[in-house]
């Protein structure tokens, strides 16, 4: 029997209490089956069942730009009915359902015409200071709040879409929307939370891009802290959602001249101030799991950013944030990142290489698991997300001796697993086809050794 000093037991990691996915379903894609814009209820149900299997416990939807009006077509009404069924389905799996609300923006699509995808940009903002405009614009989010009254939480989105750059509007005008929506929610669903989401709150000022993106990010810190300071005087069901750009986003790091020069926000003291007001805080992080059509190099391909998802989640935990929502644009392509997000929100200290290996076991036959894991590590080490990062923001690569030619050769012989252990939303054979197409696209990435 050993008489030595007993080794201390490592503390068990604390999972995030909200581990959510936000669906951005406003873009088209090729092939079209990848775009949630066109999904039916059965496809959405398959996707949510997969998220549940990954350990995700919350989903969130929004009314996309062209659809941002009181519904007037069969397409709009069908989408709402599908989502109401998905709300019930999520609750049957003990998952939360959330909905993102807007403020000053309304669709300009003619009432008898079906809305389309977001790149058409058919919408306009209304200054709420002009008589009649506040009433005109608040009617829209109120309609969607009442429609999804059984949701567990809502977010009132500051901007990108929405906001006002008239020069007189500011955070108080944004908070006017928050107050009205929160008061109505108190009566509709007293158990639900409304998060004031400060994403692009800089757009509530004159010429928000006057100092470029750096100015936008600077003013986002100012605006977010103004909302934090206002929390004690807002209705009791209001919390705050923060974009956290300064903790993870390549665009922010680059605008400031590197990660070391980028101001850190939120700080632990910011989240402590939220807690002192007895309000919940939520990290509404975006782009690290998937990206939008405005960055065409990585639009419509398979991603792997497990190390960066981990880095973000570890940083968020250090601030004291306990709730996080990641984003998906084309979910069938990003099943690897989704699997990793579920694992890392449960334990941010898990080994990324082990996660990728476990994911590979879902997709390919036993003899090919190691090959797929190594291929995904190569994709991970050469992701466009990483290549956008300034050097001092890059997470160390996972050791891997592949180049593009070797990775492509490996991809050709991978054999799909006929019966995956989890309910994948896409057949392994189809996902492997997308992976091979991705490798071809990655030839165009900078610094990819062929």
Short mmCIF file of C-alpha atoms in Angstrom, two decimals, residues 5-283:
data_model
loop_
_atom_site.label_atom_id
_atom_site.label_comp_id
_atom_site.label_asym_id
_atom_site.label_seq_id
_atom_site.Cartn_x
_atom_site.Cartn_y
_atom_site.Cartn_z
CA UNK A 5 0.71 11.90 -1.05
CA UNK A 6 -2.48 11.29 -3.00
CA UNK A 7 -2.56 12.98 -6.37
CA UNK A 8 -5.25 15.69 -6.63
CA UNK A 9 -8.25 14.70 -8.72
CA UNK A 10 -8.67 16.92 -11.80
CA UNK A 11 -11.77 19.08 -11.67
CA UNK A 12 -14.55 17.82 -13.90
CA UNK A 13 -15.14 20.25 -16.79
CA UNK A 14 -18.34 22.25 -16.58
CA UNK A 15 -20.51 22.05 -19.71
CA UNK A 16 -22.17 25.17 -21.10
CA UNK A 17 -25.75 25.24 -19.88
CA UNK A 18 -27.04 26.37 -23.29
CA UNK A 19 -25.34 24.61 -26.21
CA UNK A 20 -27.21 25.98 -29.19
CA UNK A 21 -27.17 26.20 -32.97
CA UNK A 22 -28.55 29.14 -34.93
CA UNK A 23 -29.73 28.34 -38.45
CA UNK A 24 -29.13 31.05 -41.04
CA UNK A 25 -31.44 29.77 -43.77
CA UNK A 26 -31.59 32.79 -46.06
CA UNK A 27 -29.02 31.88 -48.74
CA UNK A 28 -29.25 29.70 -51.80
CA UNK A 29 -26.56 27.16 -52.67
CA UNK A 30 -25.55 24.61 -55.28
CA UNK A 31 -26.52 21.84 -55.10
CA UNK A 32 -29.79 23.20 -53.72
CA UNK A 33 -30.37 20.38 -51.24
CA UNK A 34 -27.59 21.89 -49.11
CA UNK A 35 -29.53 25.15 -48.59
CA UNK A 36 -31.97 25.09 -45.63
CA UNK A 37 -33.92 27.79 -47.48
CA UNK A 38 -35.48 24.93 -49.46
CA UNK A 39 -35.84 22.27 -46.75
CA UNK A 40 -39.16 20.68 -45.84
CA UNK A 41 -40.23 19.61 -42.36
CA UNK A 42 -38.81 16.09 -42.72
CA UNK A 43 -35.34 17.44 -43.55
CA UNK A 44 -35.44 19.85 -40.60
CA UNK A 45 -36.55 17.04 -38.30
CA UNK A 46 -33.62 14.90 -39.46
CA UNK A 47 -31.22 17.79 -38.79
CA UNK A 48 -32.54 18.42 -35.27
CA UNK A 49 -32.41 14.74 -34.40
CA UNK A 50 -28.72 14.82 -35.39
CA UNK A 51 -28.06 17.91 -33.24
CA UNK A 52 -29.70 16.23 -30.29
CA UNK A 53 -27.47 13.18 -30.77
CA UNK A 54 -24.44 15.52 -30.74
CA UNK A 55 -25.41 16.95 -27.35
CA UNK A 56 -26.83 20.23 -28.66
CA UNK A 57 -29.71 21.35 -26.43
CA UNK A 58 -31.04 24.47 -28.17
CA UNK A 59 -31.95 25.56 -31.70
CA UNK A 60 -32.69 29.04 -32.98
CA UNK A 61 -34.36 30.39 -36.11
CA UNK A 62 -34.93 33.86 -37.57
CA UNK A 63 -37.09 35.52 -40.20
CA UNK A 64 -34.68 36.07 -43.08
CA UNK A 65 -34.39 39.43 -44.81
CA UNK A 66 -36.79 38.95 -47.76
CA UNK A 67 -39.28 37.19 -45.47
CA UNK A 68 -39.17 39.96 -42.85
CA UNK A 69 -42.79 41.08 -43.10
CA UNK A 70 -46.23 39.87 -42.08
CA UNK A 71 -46.65 36.68 -44.17
CA UNK A 72 -48.70 37.01 -47.35
CA UNK A 73 -47.92 33.92 -49.44
CA UNK A 74 -48.38 30.16 -49.09
CA UNK A 75 -44.59 29.69 -48.92
CA UNK A 76 -44.27 31.97 -45.89
CA UNK A 77 -47.20 30.38 -44.11
CA UNK A 78 -45.81 26.88 -44.78
CA UNK A 79 -42.43 27.83 -43.31
CA UNK A 80 -44.12 29.13 -40.17
CA UNK A 81 -46.19 25.96 -39.80
CA UNK A 82 -43.05 23.83 -40.23
CA UNK A 83 -41.25 25.80 -37.54
CA UNK A 84 -44.14 25.54 -35.13
CA UNK A 85 -43.99 21.77 -35.59
CA UNK A 86 -40.22 21.92 -35.06
CA UNK A 87 -40.78 23.85 -31.83
CA UNK A 88 -42.92 20.99 -30.57
CA UNK A 89 -40.41 18.43 -31.85
CA UNK A 90 -37.52 20.20 -30.10
CA UNK A 91 -39.49 20.27 -26.86
CA UNK A 92 -40.23 16.55 -27.22
CA UNK A 93 -36.43 16.03 -27.20
CA UNK A 94 -36.10 18.39 -24.18
CA UNK A 95 -34.31 20.94 -26.37
CA UNK A 96 -34.89 24.69 -26.16
CA UNK A 97 -36.34 26.64 -29.08
CA UNK A 98 -35.32 30.26 -29.70
CA UNK A 99 -36.22 32.94 -32.22
CA UNK A 100 -34.26 35.97 -33.42
CA UNK A 101 -36.26 39.17 -33.85
CA UNK A 102 -35.47 42.33 -35.83
CA UNK A 103 -36.30 46.01 -35.41
CA UNK A 104 -36.18 48.71 -38.12
CA UNK A 105 -35.93 46.56 -41.25
CA UNK A 106 -38.82 45.41 -43.43
CA UNK A 107 -38.95 43.39 -46.66
CA UNK A 108 -39.71 45.29 -49.86
CA UNK A 109 -40.84 42.19 -51.77
CA UNK A 110 -44.32 42.89 -53.23
CA UNK A 111 -47.06 41.33 -51.07
CA UNK A 112 -48.21 38.88 -53.76
CA UNK A 113 -44.66 37.73 -54.58
CA UNK A 114 -42.83 34.93 -52.78
CA UNK A 115 -39.62 36.00 -51.02
CA UNK A 116 -36.33 34.57 -52.25
CA UNK A 117 -32.74 34.41 -51.03
CA UNK A 118 -30.93 37.09 -49.09
CA UNK A 119 -28.40 38.23 -51.70
CA UNK A 120 -31.24 39.99 -53.54
CA UNK A 121 -31.22 42.41 -50.58
CA UNK A 122 -34.84 43.45 -50.99
CA UNK A 123 -35.41 45.21 -47.67
CA UNK A 124 -35.15 48.70 -46.21
CA UNK A 125 -34.59 50.31 -42.80
CA UNK A 126 -36.98 52.87 -41.29
CA UNK A 127 -35.81 55.49 -38.81
CA UNK A 128 -37.92 54.97 -35.66
CA UNK A 129 -37.74 58.70 -34.83
CA UNK A 130 -39.91 59.55 -37.83
CA UNK A 131 -43.57 59.56 -36.74
CA UNK A 132 -45.28 56.27 -37.48
CA UNK A 133 -42.12 54.30 -38.24
CA UNK A 134 -41.67 52.75 -34.81
CA UNK A 135 -45.24 51.47 -34.80
CA UNK A 136 -44.80 50.21 -38.37
CA UNK A 137 -41.61 48.30 -37.61
CA UNK A 138 -42.37 46.97 -34.11
CA UNK A 139 -45.47 45.24 -35.52
CA UNK A 140 -43.23 42.77 -37.36
CA UNK A 141 -41.19 41.36 -34.43
CA UNK A 142 -44.33 41.43 -32.28
CA UNK A 143 -46.08 39.23 -34.86
CA UNK A 144 -43.25 36.68 -34.80
CA UNK A 145 -43.00 36.75 -31.03
CA UNK A 146 -46.71 36.04 -30.74
CA UNK A 147 -46.47 33.34 -33.43
CA UNK A 148 -43.70 31.53 -31.52
CA UNK A 149 -44.99 32.43 -28.07
CA UNK A 150 -44.08 28.99 -26.71
CA UNK A 151 -40.39 29.52 -27.52
CA UNK A 152 -37.98 29.33 -24.60
CA UNK A 153 -36.06 32.46 -25.57
CA UNK A 154 -35.96 35.28 -28.08
CA UNK A 155 -33.21 37.64 -29.16
CA UNK A 156 -33.75 41.22 -30.21
CA UNK A 157 -31.02 41.74 -32.83
CA UNK A 158 -29.37 45.16 -32.77
CA UNK A 159 -28.41 45.30 -36.45
CA UNK A 160 -27.02 43.72 -39.62
CA UNK A 161 -30.06 43.81 -40.58
CA UNK A 162 -31.81 46.69 -38.89
CA UNK A 163 -30.43 49.67 -36.97
CA UNK A 164 -30.49 53.32 -38.02
CA UNK A 165 -27.67 55.63 -39.18
CA UNK A 166 -29.66 58.87 -39.22
CA UNK A 167 -27.21 60.40 -36.74
CA UNK A 168 -29.78 60.95 -34.02
CA UNK A 169 -30.64 57.34 -33.22
CA UNK A 170 -28.47 55.35 -30.84
CA UNK A 171 -28.57 52.64 -28.21
CA UNK A 172 -31.63 54.19 -26.49
CA UNK A 173 -33.64 53.69 -29.69
CA UNK A 174 -32.54 50.05 -29.85
CA UNK A 175 -33.54 49.61 -26.22
CA UNK A 176 -36.98 51.04 -27.01
CA UNK A 177 -37.59 47.94 -29.14
CA UNK A 178 -36.19 45.73 -26.37
CA UNK A 179 -38.51 47.21 -23.77
CA UNK A 180 -41.67 46.87 -25.84
CA UNK A 181 -40.88 43.30 -26.83
CA UNK A 182 -39.92 42.33 -23.28
CA UNK A 183 -43.13 43.75 -21.85
CA UNK A 184 -45.21 41.84 -24.39
CA UNK A 185 -43.26 38.64 -23.71
CA UNK A 186 -44.02 38.99 -20.01
CA UNK A 187 -47.68 38.43 -20.84
CA UNK A 188 -47.22 35.93 -23.68
CA UNK A 189 -44.75 33.62 -21.95
CA UNK A 190 -43.58 34.64 -18.48
CA UNK A 191 -40.95 31.87 -18.40
CA UNK A 192 -39.19 32.98 -21.60
CA UNK A 193 -36.09 35.20 -21.82
CA UNK A 194 -35.47 38.06 -24.25
CA UNK A 195 -31.79 38.64 -24.97
CA UNK A 196 -30.72 42.08 -26.19
CA UNK A 197 -28.24 40.96 -28.87
CA UNK A 198 -25.56 43.61 -29.46
CA UNK A 199 -24.33 42.21 -32.77
CA UNK A 200 -23.48 45.27 -34.92
CA UNK A 201 -24.98 47.67 -32.39
CA UNK A 202 -22.56 50.16 -34.01
CA UNK A 203 -25.12 50.47 -36.80
CA UNK A 204 -27.21 52.57 -34.41
CA UNK A 205 -25.07 55.65 -35.15
CA UNK A 206 -24.25 57.98 -38.04
CA UNK A 207 -21.93 56.48 -40.67
CA UNK A 208 -21.09 53.30 -38.73
CA UNK A 209 -18.27 52.43 -41.16
CA UNK A 210 -16.67 55.90 -41.02
CA UNK A 211 -13.56 54.44 -39.32
CA UNK A 212 -13.85 51.11 -41.16
CA UNK A 213 -14.41 47.81 -39.43
CA UNK A 214 -12.13 48.82 -36.58
CA UNK A 215 -14.53 51.64 -35.79
CA UNK A 216 -17.47 49.25 -35.97
CA UNK A 217 -15.78 46.89 -33.52
CA UNK A 218 -14.75 49.74 -31.18
CA UNK A 219 -18.29 51.10 -31.08
CA UNK A 220 -19.65 47.61 -30.56
CA UNK A 221 -17.77 47.45 -27.26
CA UNK A 222 -19.15 50.87 -26.28
CA UNK A 223 -22.71 49.98 -27.27
CA UNK A 224 -22.57 46.58 -25.57
CA UNK A 225 -21.37 48.14 -22.33
CA UNK A 226 -24.15 50.72 -22.57
CA UNK A 227 -26.67 47.86 -22.75
CA UNK A 228 -24.97 46.06 -19.84
CA UNK A 229 -25.23 49.24 -17.77
CA UNK A 230 -28.92 49.55 -18.65
CA UNK A 231 -29.82 45.97 -17.64
CA UNK A 232 -30.95 46.79 -14.07
CA UNK A 233 -33.53 49.19 -15.49
CA UNK A 234 -34.82 46.88 -18.21
CA UNK A 235 -37.71 44.43 -17.69
CA UNK A 236 -36.74 41.45 -15.56
CA UNK A 237 -36.93 38.97 -18.46
CA UNK A 238 -34.14 40.72 -20.42
CA UNK A 239 -30.62 39.30 -20.68
CA UNK A 240 -27.77 40.13 -23.02
CA UNK A 241 -26.30 38.30 -26.01
CA UNK A 242 -22.79 39.29 -27.09
CA UNK A 243 -21.12 38.62 -30.47
CA UNK A 244 -17.65 38.37 -28.88
CA UNK A 245 -15.92 39.37 -32.17
CA UNK A 246 -12.84 40.54 -30.22
CA UNK A 247 -12.24 37.03 -28.87
CA UNK A 248 -12.14 34.98 -32.05
CA UNK A 249 -12.87 36.68 -35.37
CA UNK A 250 -10.08 37.09 -37.98
CA UNK A 251 -11.60 40.31 -39.33
CA UNK A 252 -11.39 41.93 -35.90
CA UNK A 253 -7.82 40.77 -35.24
CA UNK A 254 -6.70 41.98 -38.68
CA UNK A 255 -8.37 45.38 -38.32
CA UNK A 256 -6.51 46.01 -35.06
CA UNK A 257 -3.17 44.87 -36.48
CA UNK A 258 -3.05 41.47 -34.76
CA UNK A 259 -4.59 39.63 -31.86
CA UNK A 260 -2.15 41.17 -29.35
CA UNK A 261 -3.38 44.66 -30.29
CA UNK A 262 -7.07 43.74 -30.23
CA UNK A 263 -8.97 44.89 -27.14
CA UNK A 264 -10.46 42.00 -25.20
CA UNK A 265 -14.24 42.07 -24.89
CA UNK A 266 -16.10 40.90 -22.99
CA UNK A 267 -13.88 40.84 -19.94
CA UNK A 268 -14.75 38.81 -16.84
CA UNK A 269 -15.73 42.07 -15.14
CA UNK A 270 -18.30 42.72 -17.91
CA UNK A 271 -19.95 39.34 -17.33
CA UNK A 272 -19.73 39.87 -13.56
CA UNK A 273 -21.66 43.12 -14.02
CA UNK A 274 -24.34 41.18 -15.92
CA UNK A 275 -24.51 38.62 -13.11
CA UNK A 276 -24.76 41.37 -10.49
CA UNK A 277 -27.85 42.56 -12.34
CA UNK A 278 -29.15 38.96 -12.04
CA UNK A 279 -29.40 38.64 -15.82
CA UNK A 280 -28.27 35.82 -18.13
CA UNK A 281 -25.51 36.31 -20.70
CA UNK A 282 -25.23 34.47 -24.00
CA UNK A 283 -22.34 34.28 -26.47
#
